PDB file of N, CA and C and ligand atoms in Angstrom:
ATOM      1  N   MET A   1      48.100 149.571 138.724  1.00  0.00           N
ATOM      2  CA  MET A   1      46.804 149.517 137.961  1.00  0.00           C
ATOM      3  C   MET A   1      47.495 149.224 136.560  1.00  0.00           C
ATOM      4  N   PHE A   2      47.045 148.594 135.680  1.00  0.00           N
ATOM      5  CA  PHE A   2      47.387 148.335 134.303  1.00  0.00           C
ATOM      6  C   PHE A   2      46.071 148.700 133.480  1.00  0.00           C
ATOM      7  N   THR A   3      46.417 149.007 132.235  1.00  0.00           N
ATOM      8  CA  THR A   3      45.422 149.704 131.307  1.00  0.00           C
ATOM      9  C   THR A   3      45.672 149.113 129.847  1.00  0.00           C
ATOM     10  N   ARG A   4      44.572 148.682 129.182  1.00  0.00           N
ATOM     11  CA  ARG A   4      44.768 148.850 127.590  1.00  0.00           C
ATOM     12  C   ARG A   4      43.513 149.006 126.943  1.00  0.00           C
ATOM     13  N   VAL A   5      43.531 149.084 125.687  1.00  0.00           N
ATOM     14  CA  VAL A   5      42.175 149.361 125.067  1.00  0.00           C
ATOM     15  C   VAL A   5      41.908 148.200 124.219  1.00  0.00           C
ATOM     16  N   ALA A   6      40.777 147.867 124.497  1.00  0.00           N
ATOM     17  CA  ALA A   6      39.792 146.667 123.720  1.00  0.00           C
ATOM     18  C   ALA A   6      39.643 147.430 122.317  1.00  0.00           C
ATOM     19  N   ARG A   7      40.630 147.234 121.281  1.00  0.00           N
ATOM     20  CA  ARG A   7      40.294 148.283 120.393  1.00  0.00           C
ATOM     21  C   ARG A   7      38.885 147.828 119.333  1.00  0.00           C
ATOM     22  N   PRO A   8      38.558 146.788 119.205  1.00  0.00           N
ATOM     23  CA  PRO A   8      37.301 146.500 118.355  1.00  0.00           C
ATOM     24  C   PRO A   8      36.403 147.170 119.456  1.00  0.00           C
ATOM     25  N   GLU A   9      36.142 147.714 120.494  1.00  0.00           N
ATOM     26  CA  GLU A   9      35.074 148.127 121.070  1.00  0.00           C
ATOM     27  C   GLU A   9      35.323 149.620 121.302  1.00  0.00           C
ATOM     28  N   CYS A  10      36.409 150.159 120.647  1.00  0.00           N
ATOM     29  CA  CYS A  10      36.710 151.783 120.685  1.00  0.00           C
ATOM     30  C   CYS A  10      36.005 152.230 119.147  1.00  0.00           C
ATOM     31  N   ILE A  11      35.147 153.260 119.661  1.00  0.00           N
ATOM     32  CA  ILE A  11      34.658 154.057 118.248  1.00  0.00           C
ATOM     33  C   ILE A  11      35.221 155.445 118.046  1.00  0.00           C
ATOM     34  N   ALA A  12      36.447 155.557 118.545  1.00  0.00           N
ATOM     35  CA  ALA A  12      37.270 156.413 118.033  1.00  0.00           C
ATOM     36  C   ALA A  12      36.532 157.801 118.169  1.00  0.00           C
ATOM     37  N   CYS A  13      35.947 157.786 119.534  1.00  0.00           N
ATOM     38  CA  CYS A  13      35.128 159.111 120.029  1.00  0.00           C
ATOM     39  C   CYS A  13      36.245 160.243 120.501  1.00  0.00           C
ATOM     40  N   GLY A  14      37.322 159.833 120.833  1.00  0.00           N
ATOM     41  CA  GLY A  14      38.238 160.846 121.149  1.00  0.00           C
ATOM     42  C   GLY A  14      38.500 161.333 122.613  1.00  0.00           C
ATOM     43  N   ILE A  15      37.774 160.860 123.493  1.00  0.00           N
ATOM     44  CA  ILE A  15      37.583 161.132 125.103  1.00  0.00           C
ATOM     45  C   ILE A  15      38.896 160.953 125.855  1.00  0.00           C
ATOM     46  N   CYS A  16      39.256 159.442 125.709  1.00  0.00           N
ATOM     47  CA  CYS A  16      40.515 159.428 126.423  1.00  0.00           C
ATOM     48  C   CYS A  16      41.725 160.015 125.886  1.00  0.00           C
ATOM     49  N   GLN A  17      42.104 160.376 124.887  1.00  0.00           N
ATOM     50  CA  GLN A  17      42.954 161.316 124.594  1.00  0.00           C
ATOM     51  C   GLN A  17      42.844 162.608 125.050  1.00  0.00           C
ATOM     52  N   LEU A  18      41.639 163.265 125.129  1.00  0.00           N
ATOM     53  CA  LEU A  18      41.762 164.259 125.867  1.00  0.00           C
ATOM     54  C   LEU A  18      41.787 164.775 127.188  1.00  0.00           C
ATOM     55  N   GLN A  19      41.244 163.141 127.899  1.00  0.00           N
ATOM     56  CA  GLN A  19      41.063 163.384 129.167  1.00  0.00           C
ATOM     57  C   GLN A  19      42.408 162.628 129.935  1.00  0.00           C
ATOM     58  N   ALA A  20      42.934 161.841 129.045  1.00  0.00           N
ATOM     59  CA  ALA A  20      44.360 161.391 129.574  1.00  0.00           C
ATOM     60  C   ALA A  20      45.375 160.989 128.440  1.00  0.00           C
ATOM     61  N   PRO A  21      46.068 162.534 128.160  1.00  0.00           N
ATOM     62  CA  PRO A  21      47.141 162.766 126.870  1.00  0.00           C
ATOM     63  C   PRO A  21      48.241 162.036 127.200  1.00  0.00           C
ATOM     64  N   ASP A  22      48.612 161.897 128.691  1.00  0.00           N
ATOM     65  CA  ASP A  22      49.965 160.856 128.671  1.00  0.00           C
ATOM     66  C   ASP A  22      49.403 159.538 128.701  1.00  0.00           C
ATOM     67  N   ILE A  23      48.400 158.954 128.287  1.00  0.00           N
ATOM     68  CA  ILE A  23      48.443 157.297 128.638  1.00  0.00           C
ATOM     69  C   ILE A  23      47.605 157.218 127.040  1.00  0.00           C
ATOM     70  N   PHE A  24      46.916 157.823 126.518  1.00  0.00           N
ATOM     71  CA  PHE A  24      46.078 157.043 125.387  1.00  0.00           C
ATOM     72  C   PHE A  24      46.601 158.021 124.041  1.00  0.00           C
ATOM     73  N   ASP A  25      46.702 157.477 122.851  1.00  0.00           N
ATOM     74  CA  ASP A  25      46.835 158.339 121.719  1.00  0.00           C
ATOM     75  C   ASP A  25      46.063 157.488 120.611  1.00  0.00           C
ATOM     76  N   TYR A  26      46.073 157.668 119.496  1.00  0.00           N
ATOM     77  CA  TYR A  26      45.303 157.139 118.613  1.00  0.00           C
ATOM     78  C   TYR A  26      46.361 156.632 117.419  1.00  0.00           C
ATOM     79  N   ASP A  27      45.705 155.563 116.594  1.00  0.00           N
ATOM     80  CA  ASP A  27      46.201 155.264 115.584  1.00  0.00           C
ATOM     81  C   ASP A  27      45.605 156.041 114.151  1.00  0.00           C
ATOM     82  N   ASN A  28      46.189 155.859 112.775  1.00  0.00           N
ATOM     83  CA  ASN A  28      45.647 156.428 111.746  1.00  0.00           C
ATOM     84  C   ASN A  28      44.204 156.654 111.521  1.00  0.00           C
ATOM     85  N   GLU A  29      43.428 155.780 112.132  1.00  0.00           N
ATOM     86  CA  GLU A  29      42.143 155.522 112.061  1.00  0.00           C
ATOM     87  C   GLU A  29      41.079 156.145 113.577  1.00  0.00           C
ATOM     88  N   GLY A  30      42.026 156.758 114.079  1.00  0.00           N
ATOM     89  CA  GLY A  30      41.512 157.453 115.302  1.00  0.00           C
ATOM     90  C   GLY A  30      40.969 156.215 116.391  1.00  0.00           C
ATOM     91  N   ILE A  31      41.581 154.824 116.550  1.00  0.00           N
ATOM     92  CA  ILE A  31      41.238 154.001 117.358  1.00  0.00           C
ATOM     93  C   ILE A  31      42.313 154.013 118.151  1.00  0.00           C
ATOM     94  N   ALA A  32      42.040 154.153 119.564  1.00  0.00           N
ATOM     95  CA  ALA A  32      43.023 154.378 120.789  1.00  0.00           C
ATOM     96  C   ALA A  32      43.594 153.063 121.416  1.00  0.00           C
ATOM     97  N   TYR A  33      44.975 153.483 121.626  1.00  0.00           N
ATOM     98  CA  TYR A  33      45.897 152.739 122.335  1.00  0.00           C
ATOM     99  C   TYR A  33      46.402 153.401 123.522  1.00  0.00           C
ATOM    100  N   SER A  34      46.888 152.617 124.482  1.00  0.00           N
ATOM    101  CA  SER A  34      47.719 153.034 125.353  1.00  0.00           C
ATOM    102  C   SER A  34      49.139 153.060 124.845  1.00  0.00           C
ATOM    103  N   LYS A  35      49.635 154.634 125.194  1.00  0.00           N
ATOM    104  CA  LYS A  35      50.900 154.620 124.620  1.00  0.00           C
ATOM    105  C   LYS A  35      51.936 154.261 125.409  1.00  0.00           C
ATOM    106  N   LEU A  36      51.516 153.887 126.882  1.00  0.00           N
ATOM    107  CA  LEU A  36      52.511 153.650 127.974  1.00  0.00           C
ATOM    108  C   LEU A  36      53.583 152.423 127.453  1.00  0.00           C
ATOM    109  N   ASP A  37      52.783 151.074 126.856  1.00  0.00           N
ATOM    110  CA  ASP A  37      53.697 150.406 126.202  1.00  0.00           C
ATOM    111  C   ASP A  37      52.794 149.623 124.975  1.00  0.00           C
ATOM    112  N   GLN A  38      52.709 150.443 124.103  1.00  0.00           N
ATOM    113  CA  GLN A  38      51.996 150.063 122.866  1.00  0.00           C
ATOM    114  C   GLN A  38      50.701 149.087 122.893  1.00  0.00           C
ATOM    115  N   ASN A  39      50.264 149.514 123.970  1.00  0.00           N
ATOM    116  CA  ASN A  39      48.863 148.944 124.361  1.00  0.00           C
ATOM    117  C   ASN A  39      49.135 147.082 124.780  1.00  0.00           C
ATOM    118  N   LYS A  40      50.051 147.200 125.235  1.00  0.00           N
ATOM    119  CA  LYS A  40      50.203 145.678 125.920  1.00  0.00           C
ATOM    120  C   LYS A  40      49.546 145.582 127.243  1.00  0.00           C
ATOM    121  N   GLY A  41      49.570 146.428 128.088  1.00  0.00           N
ATOM    122  CA  GLY A  41      48.889 146.521 129.459  1.00  0.00           C
ATOM    123  C   GLY A  41      49.833 145.745 130.460  1.00  0.00           C
ATOM    124  N   GLN A  42      51.213 146.177 130.212  1.00  0.00           N
ATOM    125  CA  GLN A  42      52.195 145.438 131.117  1.00  0.00           C
ATOM    126  C   GLN A  42      52.966 146.160 131.968  1.00  0.00           C
ATOM    127  N   ARG A  43      52.611 147.450 131.595  1.00  0.00           N
ATOM    128  CA  ARG A  43      53.593 148.386 132.325  1.00  0.00           C
ATOM    129  C   ARG A  43      52.509 149.220 133.029  1.00  0.00           C
ATOM    130  N   ALA A  44      52.840 149.253 134.517  1.00  0.00           N
ATOM    131  CA  ALA A  44      51.911 150.001 135.323  1.00  0.00           C
ATOM    132  C   ALA A  44      51.867 151.312 134.905  1.00  0.00           C
ATOM    133  N   ILE A  45      50.357 152.013 135.203  1.00  0.00           N
ATOM    134  CA  ILE A  45      50.178 153.424 135.161  1.00  0.00           C
ATOM    135  C   ILE A  45      50.935 154.110 136.340  1.00  0.00           C
ATOM    136  N   PRO A  46      51.808 155.251 135.955  1.00  0.00           N
ATOM    137  CA  PRO A  46      52.406 155.938 136.965  1.00  0.00           C
ATOM    138  C   PRO A  46      51.362 156.378 138.164  1.00  0.00           C
ATOM    139  N   ASN A  47      51.946 156.505 139.164  1.00  0.00           N
ATOM    140  CA  ASN A  47      50.894 157.274 139.971  1.00  0.00           C
ATOM    141  C   ASN A  47      50.560 158.810 139.648  1.00  0.00           C
ATOM    142  N   GLU A  48      51.576 159.550 138.997  1.00  0.00           N
ATOM    143  CA  GLU A  48      51.024 160.812 139.077  1.00  0.00           C
ATOM    144  C   GLU A  48      50.143 160.798 137.670  1.00  0.00           C
ATOM    145  N   LEU A  49      49.574 159.748 137.146  1.00  0.00           N
ATOM    146  CA  LEU A  49      48.564 159.599 135.811  1.00  0.00           C
ATOM    147  C   LEU A  49      47.626 159.056 136.542  1.00  0.00           C
ATOM    148  N   MET A  50      47.309 158.477 137.380  1.00  0.00           N
ATOM    149  CA  MET A  50      46.219 157.928 137.872  1.00  0.00           C
ATOM    150  C   MET A  50      44.957 159.035 137.605  1.00  0.00           C
ATOM    151  N   SER A  51      45.240 160.124 138.031  1.00  0.00           N
ATOM    152  CA  SER A  51      43.957 160.851 138.313  1.00  0.00           C
ATOM    153  C   SER A  51      43.282 161.009 136.579  1.00  0.00           C
ATOM    154  N   GLN A  52      44.320 161.113 135.791  1.00  0.00           N
ATOM    155  CA  GLN A  52      43.797 161.214 134.278  1.00  0.00           C
ATOM    156  C   GLN A  52      43.433 159.798 133.809  1.00  0.00           C
ATOM    157  N   PHE A  53      43.795 158.896 134.152  1.00  0.00           N
ATOM    158  CA  PHE A  53      43.401 157.791 133.803  1.00  0.00           C
ATOM    159  C   PHE A  53      41.919 157.493 134.389  1.00  0.00           C
ATOM    160  N   LYS A  54      41.656 157.846 135.513  1.00  0.00           N
ATOM    161  CA  LYS A  54      40.206 157.311 136.095  1.00  0.00           C
ATOM    162  C   LYS A  54      39.283 158.214 135.298  1.00  0.00           C
ATOM    163  N   GLN A  55      39.987 159.420 134.844  1.00  0.00           N
ATOM    164  CA  GLN A  55      38.732 160.310 134.285  1.00  0.00           C
ATOM    165  C   GLN A  55      38.348 159.821 132.784  1.00  0.00           C
ATOM    166  N   ALA A  56      39.233 159.277 132.197  1.00  0.00           N
ATOM    167  CA  ALA A  56      39.345 158.454 130.764  1.00  0.00           C
ATOM    168  C   ALA A  56      38.645 157.194 130.854  1.00  0.00           C
ATOM    169  N   TYR A  57      38.878 156.655 132.089  1.00  0.00           N
ATOM    170  CA  TYR A  57      38.088 155.152 132.006  1.00  0.00           C
ATOM    171  C   TYR A  57      36.602 155.536 132.447  1.00  0.00           C
ATOM    172  N   GLN A  58      36.473 156.314 133.377  1.00  0.00           N
ATOM    173  CA  GLN A  58      34.955 156.727 133.402  1.00  0.00           C
ATOM    174  C   GLN A  58      34.180 157.244 132.600  1.00  0.00           C
ATOM    175  N   LYS A  59      34.660 157.972 131.555  1.00  0.00           N
ATOM    176  CA  LYS A  59      34.282 158.529 130.683  1.00  0.00           C
ATOM    177  C   LYS A  59      34.156 158.050 129.178  1.00  0.00           C
ATOM    178  N   CYS A  60      34.848 157.008 128.877  1.00  0.00           N
ATOM    179  CA  CYS A  60      34.713 156.079 127.713  1.00  0.00           C
ATOM    180  C   CYS A  60      33.309 155.576 127.247  1.00  0.00           C
ATOM    181  N   PRO A  61      32.787 155.845 126.457  1.00  0.00           N
ATOM    182  CA  PRO A  61      31.076 155.597 126.214  1.00  0.00           C
ATOM    183  C   PRO A  61      30.765 154.162 125.827  1.00  0.00           C
ATOM    184  N   THR A  62      32.082 153.578 125.518  1.00  0.00           N
ATOM    185  CA  THR A  62      31.816 151.971 125.190  1.00  0.00           C
ATOM    186  C   THR A  62      32.529 150.963 125.966  1.00  0.00           C
ATOM    187  N   GLY A  63      33.158 151.655 127.164  1.00  0.00           N
ATOM    188  CA  GLY A  63      33.902 150.524 127.970  1.00  0.00           C
ATOM    189  C   GLY A  63      35.103 150.189 127.579  1.00  0.00           C
ATOM    190  N   ALA A  64      35.511 150.468 126.134  1.00  0.00           N
ATOM    191  CA  ALA A  64      37.069 150.160 125.640  1.00  0.00           C
ATOM    192  C   ALA A  64      38.266 150.103 126.506  1.00  0.00           C
ATOM    193  N   ILE A  65      38.156 151.065 127.378  1.00  0.00           N
ATOM    194  CA  ILE A  65      39.387 150.834 128.145  1.00  0.00           C
ATOM    195  C   ILE A  65      39.026 149.940 129.356  1.00  0.00           C
ATOM    196  N   LYS A  66      40.235 149.249 129.400  1.00  0.00           N
ATOM    197  CA  LYS A  66      40.198 148.102 130.359  1.00  0.00           C
ATOM    198  C   LYS A  66      40.954 148.425 131.598  1.00  0.00           C
ATOM    199  N   ARG A  67      41.180 147.994 132.606  1.00  0.00           N
ATOM    200  CA  ARG A  67      42.021 147.816 133.836  1.00  0.00           C
ATOM    201  C   ARG A  67      42.011 146.704 134.383  1.00  0.00           C
ATOM    202  N   ARG A  68      43.364 146.276 135.022  1.00  0.00           N
ATOM    203  CA  ARG A  68      43.367 145.240 135.560  1.00  0.00           C
ATOM    204  C   ARG A  68      44.493 145.678 136.827  1.00  0.00           C
ATOM    205  N   ASP A  69      44.358 144.936 138.294  1.00  0.00           N
ATOM    206  CA  ASP A  69      45.172 145.282 139.130  1.00  0.00           C
ATOM    207  C   ASP A  69      46.697 144.374 138.762  1.00  0.00           C
ATOM    208  N   VAL A  70      46.710 143.399 137.738  1.00  0.00           N
ATOM    209  CA  VAL A  70      47.794 142.713 137.468  1.00  0.00           C
ATOM    210  C   VAL A  70      48.158 142.874 135.875  1.00  0.00           C
ATOM    211  N   PRO A  71      49.363 142.737 135.448  1.00  0.00           N
ATOM    212  CA  PRO A  71      49.586 142.712 133.869  1.00  0.00           C
ATOM    213  C   PRO A  71      48.595 141.853 133.177  1.00  0.00           C
ATOM    214  N   PHE A  72      48.309 142.368 132.187  1.00  0.00           N
ATOM    215  CA  PHE A  72      47.006 141.907 131.226  1.00  0.00           C
ATOM    216  C   PHE A  72      48.030 140.301 130.841  1.00  0.00           C
ATOM    217  N   HIS A  73      48.974 140.433 130.656  1.00  0.00           N
ATOM    218  CA  HIS A  73      49.253 138.911 130.295  1.00  0.00           C
ATOM    219  C   HIS A  73      49.372 137.749 131.234  1.00  0.00           C
ATOM    220  N   LEU A  74      48.940 138.388 132.322  1.00  0.00           N
ATOM    221  CA  LEU A  74      48.898 137.556 133.440  1.00  0.00           C
ATOM    222  C   LEU A  74      47.372 137.234 133.839  1.00  0.00           C
ATOM    223  N   THR A  75      46.620 137.588 133.182  1.00  0.00           N
ATOM    224  CA  THR A  75      44.958 137.602 133.164  1.00  0.00           C
ATOM    225  C   THR A  75      44.638 136.933 131.913  1.00  0.00           C
ATOM    226  N   LYS A  76      43.092 136.443 131.800  1.00  0.00           N
ATOM    227  CA  LYS A  76      42.513 136.089 131.077  1.00  0.00           C
ATOM    228  C   LYS A  76      41.857 136.958 130.463  1.00  0.00           C
TER     229      LYS A  76
HETATM  230 FE1  F3S B 101      37.743 154.670 122.158  1.00  0.00          FE
HETATM  231 FE2  F3S B 101      36.648 154.796 124.641  1.00  0.00          FE
HETATM  232 FE3  F3S B 101      38.712 156.314 123.582  1.00  0.00          FE
HETATM  233  S1  F3S B 101      35.658 154.670 122.704  1.00  0.00           S
HETATM  234  S2  F3S B 101      38.869 156.895 121.824  1.00  0.00           S
HETATM  235  S3  F3S B 101      38.668 154.208 124.027  1.00  0.00           S
HETATM  236  S4  F3S B 101      37.124 157.026 125.286  1.00  0.00           S
END
């Protein structure tokens, strides 16, 4: 599983960093990104972080957290 934040859709609510602090962080404006690989979505989420990823994914109020079965650069 791969993830990245669609940053224009993020409203800086803070939930993902609380739910998945090993995956998501914020820039100076509070907009989230995946710190696994600077929001590229090319590095697989480690298995041990999948439970916190799922919590963040399900609770993001805007759906800004995206996920794919393959790296994002291989998808449209
Ligand atoms: Fe933004 Fe969603 Fe996280 S709105 S701060 S990506 S929970």
